[in-house]
Amino acid sequence: MISRAERTANYAILLVFAVFALWPILTILGAALGPPDSAAGSGGSGGSGGSGGGLANFAAAWREGRFGTSMVTSVAVSGFVVLTAGVLSLLTGYAFGTMRVPGAGVLFPLFLLGLMVPTEVIVVPLYFDLRTLGLTNTFWAIALPQVAQSLAFGTFWMRAYFRSRPVSLIEAARLDGAGSWRILWQVLVPPGRPAIVTMVVLTFMWTWNEFLIPLVMATDEGLRTAPLGLAFFQGQHTSGFTLLAAGAVIVAAPVVIVYLFLQRHFIRGMLDGALRE
């Protein structure tokens, strides 16, 4: 049994780490809600001169940074990547985890290469491949490479989940006359919601925060994603920090909202993955 002194020490340590983790976030929020910088906007875009501080900073940052277009692009790209990679990961993970796939000993390590090779290594040859296909400076040039990257992790993650399911459960379903599709969608997917939600949240977070692929693959201003738009916005506000902080909060808000909405399933899925043998 934990004594009162040990419990107090544990809470004190957790409090220190919480303050250490939250302090940068609170600093950015404080700056975003603070008074406008008099020097901001010296880059020529008007800066925060039209902002009265507080919530008005977010409206000014949204307007001057043109985050409306970039946020729509990020939502479209993230939605496509999460949906496509999620469905494909379910299918490939199900195959590798429950079936005897010919050549699985070679195919599965090929999937894992997507986790091992950083984007910086493949982005240049990938650009020339997509240019040959006429896909550069399009939505697909931004989305398809991220589908491939997310599929590597999703296959690995869902294979681990399906391999952890009791074999007797699948055999019982087959004895009842269930086919492979029915076993997947009606027997294995419903109890796997935490694992699936964890995969979805991580995929969404990585896709939303991706910077290099949109930067290289698309030069059209209408195809800028939110992080890329924030980078260009930063170049316009090198002297001021208020609107830049407000823009950073705007860009980070969707990831925070998605996590808060799905945190119960996300934490459960992470714990199941950590305890799974």
XYZ file of C-alpha atoms in Angstrom:
277
model
C 0.000 0.000 0.000
C 1.323 3.429 -0.957
C 1.934 5.730 1.987
C 0.789 9.336 2.101
C 4.372 10.573 1.685
C 4.890 8.466 -1.458
C 1.585 9.618 -2.890
C 2.488 13.256 -2.208
C 5.888 12.791 -3.835
C 4.261 11.186 -6.893
C 1.814 14.073 -7.280
C 4.634 16.584 -6.854
C 6.686 14.927 -9.592
C 3.657 14.770 -11.905
C 2.938 18.436 -11.205
C 6.487 19.421 -12.131
C 6.292 17.525 -15.412
C 2.834 18.960 -16.123
C 4.104 22.508 -15.634
C 7.139 21.752 -17.788
C 4.897 20.417 -20.589
C 2.166 23.061 -20.363
C 4.330 26.150 -19.908
C 5.172 26.608 -23.632
C 1.487 26.139 -24.525
C 0.362 28.668 -21.940
C 3.042 31.077 -23.146
C 1.751 30.882 -26.729
C -1.865 31.294 -25.578
C -0.911 34.278 -23.441
C 0.906 35.903 -26.335
C -1.983 35.223 -28.715
C -4.443 36.913 -26.347
C -2.106 39.755 -25.428
C -1.969 43.323 -26.731
C -0.961 43.764 -30.376
C 2.685 44.342 -31.244
C 3.317 47.832 -32.456
C 6.151 46.608 -34.666
C 4.255 43.654 -36.105
C 3.402 43.805 -39.731
C 6.588 45.588 -40.721
C 6.764 42.923 -43.412
C 4.185 44.931 -45.322
C 0.924 43.111 -44.600
C -0.504 45.585 -42.135
C 0.473 43.523 -39.090
C -1.680 43.756 -36.034
C -2.527 47.369 -36.539
C -6.154 46.391 -37.094
C -6.227 44.135 -34.043
C -7.335 45.308 -30.650
C -5.831 42.403 -28.765
C -7.577 39.449 -27.158
C -9.800 37.383 -29.433
C -9.445 40.050 -32.117
C -5.900 38.774 -32.655
C -7.270 35.487 -33.973
C -9.578 37.251 -36.415
C -6.698 39.429 -37.624
C -4.364 36.438 -37.975
C -7.033 34.461 -39.820
C -7.606 37.323 -42.242
C -4.001 38.359 -42.852
C -2.619 34.830 -42.966
C -5.398 33.612 -45.284
C -5.796 30.566 -43.087
C -9.253 29.878 -44.463
C -7.859 28.408 -47.687
C -4.984 26.567 -46.048
C -7.216 25.075 -43.355
C -9.648 23.783 -45.970
C -6.739 22.194 -47.855
C -5.433 20.571 -44.683
C -8.881 19.247 -43.790
C -9.299 17.783 -47.274
C -5.834 16.197 -47.317
C -6.098 14.862 -43.757
C -9.581 13.480 -44.343
C -8.533 11.705 -47.520
C -5.352 10.287 -45.975
C -7.062 9.130 -42.767
C -9.948 7.475 -44.619
C -7.887 5.842 -47.366
C -4.961 4.743 -45.220
C -7.316 3.626 -42.440
C -9.359 1.314 -44.675
C -6.286 -0.071 -46.434
C -4.520 -0.593 -43.092
C -7.482 -2.569 -41.780
C -7.379 -4.838 -44.817
C -3.611 -5.349 -44.909
C -3.362 -5.756 -41.142
C -6.196 -8.292 -41.230
C -4.476 -10.246 -43.978
C -1.048 -10.269 -42.344
C -2.473 -10.886 -38.864
C -4.967 -13.681 -39.492
C -4.179 -15.275 -42.876
C -1.347 -17.098 -44.536
C -0.309 -14.565 -47.136
C 2.079 -15.901 -49.815
C 5.372 -14.057 -49.511
C 4.406 -12.421 -46.203
C 7.970 -12.802 -44.970
C 9.072 -10.416 -47.725
C 5.996 -8.227 -48.125
C 5.594 -7.242 -44.480
C 9.212 -6.004 -44.093
C 8.632 -3.936 -47.256
C 5.723 -2.255 -45.495
C 7.950 -1.598 -42.498
C 10.405 0.275 -44.725
C 7.864 3.075 -44.730
C 8.483 3.476 -40.994
C 12.255 3.338 -41.290
C 12.960 5.645 -44.254
C 12.564 9.357 -43.409
C 10.693 11.685 -45.730
C 13.836 13.738 -46.396
C 15.431 10.740 -48.122
C 12.624 10.037 -50.577
C 11.118 13.458 -51.232
C 13.429 14.409 -54.130
C 13.090 11.191 -56.195
C 9.388 11.151 -55.317
C 9.037 14.659 -56.726
C 10.560 13.625 -60.064
C 8.379 10.502 -60.215
C 5.230 12.530 -59.639
C 6.373 15.179 -62.123
C 6.767 12.466 -64.746
C 3.168 11.435 -64.079
C 2.019 15.054 -64.251
C 0.819 15.072 -60.643
C 3.016 17.775 -59.131
C 1.266 20.907 -57.924
C -1.962 18.940 -57.429
C -3.947 17.657 -54.477
C -2.792 14.120 -55.237
C 0.883 15.026 -55.005
C 0.285 16.073 -51.408
C -2.114 13.321 -50.370
C -0.878 10.117 -52.024
C 2.671 10.101 -50.546
C 1.166 10.569 -47.085
C -1.265 7.710 -47.698
C 1.721 5.475 -48.430
C 3.551 6.629 -45.301
C 0.502 6.203 -43.076
C -0.240 2.793 -44.570
C 3.116 1.513 -43.336
C 2.329 2.402 -39.732
C -1.325 1.372 -40.022
C -0.427 -2.070 -41.347
C 2.055 -2.608 -38.530
C -0.418 -1.367 -35.894
C -3.464 -3.301 -37.082
C -1.476 -6.490 -37.675
C -0.449 -6.390 -34.010
C -4.094 -5.963 -32.985
C -5.416 -8.786 -35.170
C -2.641 -11.142 -34.037
C -3.673 -10.501 -30.434
C -7.233 -11.727 -31.035
C -7.946 -15.295 -29.837
C -7.707 -17.795 -32.663
C -10.661 -19.614 -31.133
C -12.838 -16.549 -31.755
C -12.082 -16.583 -35.483
C -12.494 -20.353 -35.698
C -15.849 -20.177 -33.929
C -17.024 -17.541 -36.388
C -15.961 -19.725 -39.310
C -17.823 -22.704 -37.828
C -20.936 -20.515 -37.698
C -20.588 -19.930 -41.427
C -19.042 -16.447 -41.352
C -16.792 -15.518 -44.256
C -13.623 -13.448 -44.088
C -15.424 -10.141 -44.661
C -18.027 -10.822 -41.998
C -15.355 -11.902 -39.506
C -13.469 -8.677 -40.128
C -16.332 -6.178 -39.916
C -18.638 -7.895 -37.416
C -16.313 -9.917 -35.180
C -12.914 -8.201 -35.075
C -13.533 -4.515 -35.833
C -16.141 -3.688 -33.096
C -13.922 -4.677 -30.124
C -10.937 -3.108 -31.876
C -12.333 0.421 -31.726
C -9.606 1.715 -29.334
C -6.835 0.415 -31.608
C -8.524 1.852 -34.700
C -9.143 5.231 -33.033
C -5.495 5.377 -31.948
C -4.402 4.745 -35.528
C -6.820 7.403 -36.815
C -5.673 10.036 -34.309
C -1.985 9.438 -34.980
C -2.502 9.428 -38.746
C -4.496 12.646 -38.575
C -1.887 14.306 -36.373
C 1.026 13.318 -38.619
C -0.821 14.319 -41.783
C -1.974 17.647 -40.400
C 1.526 18.554 -39.211
C 3.319 17.395 -42.382
C 5.391 20.234 -43.801
C 8.015 18.958 -46.238
C 5.785 17.116 -48.717
C 3.351 20.027 -49.288
C 6.296 22.413 -49.519
C 8.042 20.418 -52.253
C 5.096 18.981 -54.158
C 2.899 22.058 -54.560
C 3.790 25.661 -55.309
C 0.242 26.902 -55.882
C -0.874 29.167 -53.034
C -4.284 27.516 -53.082
C -2.678 24.158 -52.202
C -0.824 25.357 -49.114
C -1.641 23.356 -46.020
C -2.071 24.982 -42.615
C 1.534 24.435 -41.364
C 2.860 25.718 -44.682
C 0.577 28.739 -44.492
C 1.829 29.410 -40.975
C 5.434 29.325 -42.212
C 4.692 31.911 -44.908
C 2.754 33.957 -42.373
C 5.794 33.888 -40.095
C 7.886 35.382 -42.887
C 5.502 38.345 -42.977
C 5.666 38.945 -39.205
C 9.316 38.696 -38.301
C 9.115 41.664 -35.909
C 5.834 40.844 -34.153
C 4.869 37.840 -32.110
C 1.214 38.361 -31.213
C -0.361 37.508 -34.568
C 2.172 34.749 -35.149
C 1.157 33.149 -31.838
C -2.503 33.520 -32.769
C -1.812 31.821 -36.095
C 0.010 28.976 -34.348
C -2.982 28.425 -32.055
C -5.335 28.378 -35.052
C -3.218 25.767 -36.840
C -2.825 23.583 -33.739
C -6.468 23.779 -32.654
C -7.872 20.990 -34.907
C -5.347 18.432 -33.626
C -6.142 19.354 -30.015
C -9.893 19.171 -30.647
C -9.659 15.754 -32.317
C -7.513 14.418 -29.480
C -9.813 15.754 -26.766
C -12.840 14.305 -28.521
C -11.270 10.833 -28.913
C -8.891 10.790 -25.959
C -10.678 8.013 -24.054
C -10.350 5.559 -26.941
C -6.883 6.848 -27.801
C -5.472 6.274 -24.314
C -7.132 2.877 -24.087
C -5.667 1.876 -27.445
C -2.175 3.006 -26.456
C -2.379 1.084 -23.186
C -3.635 -2.038 -24.940
C -0.764 -1.759 -27.397
C 1.768 -1.321 -24.593
C 0.485 -4.333 -22.644
C -0.009 -6.594 -25.629
C 2.524 -9.357 -26.107
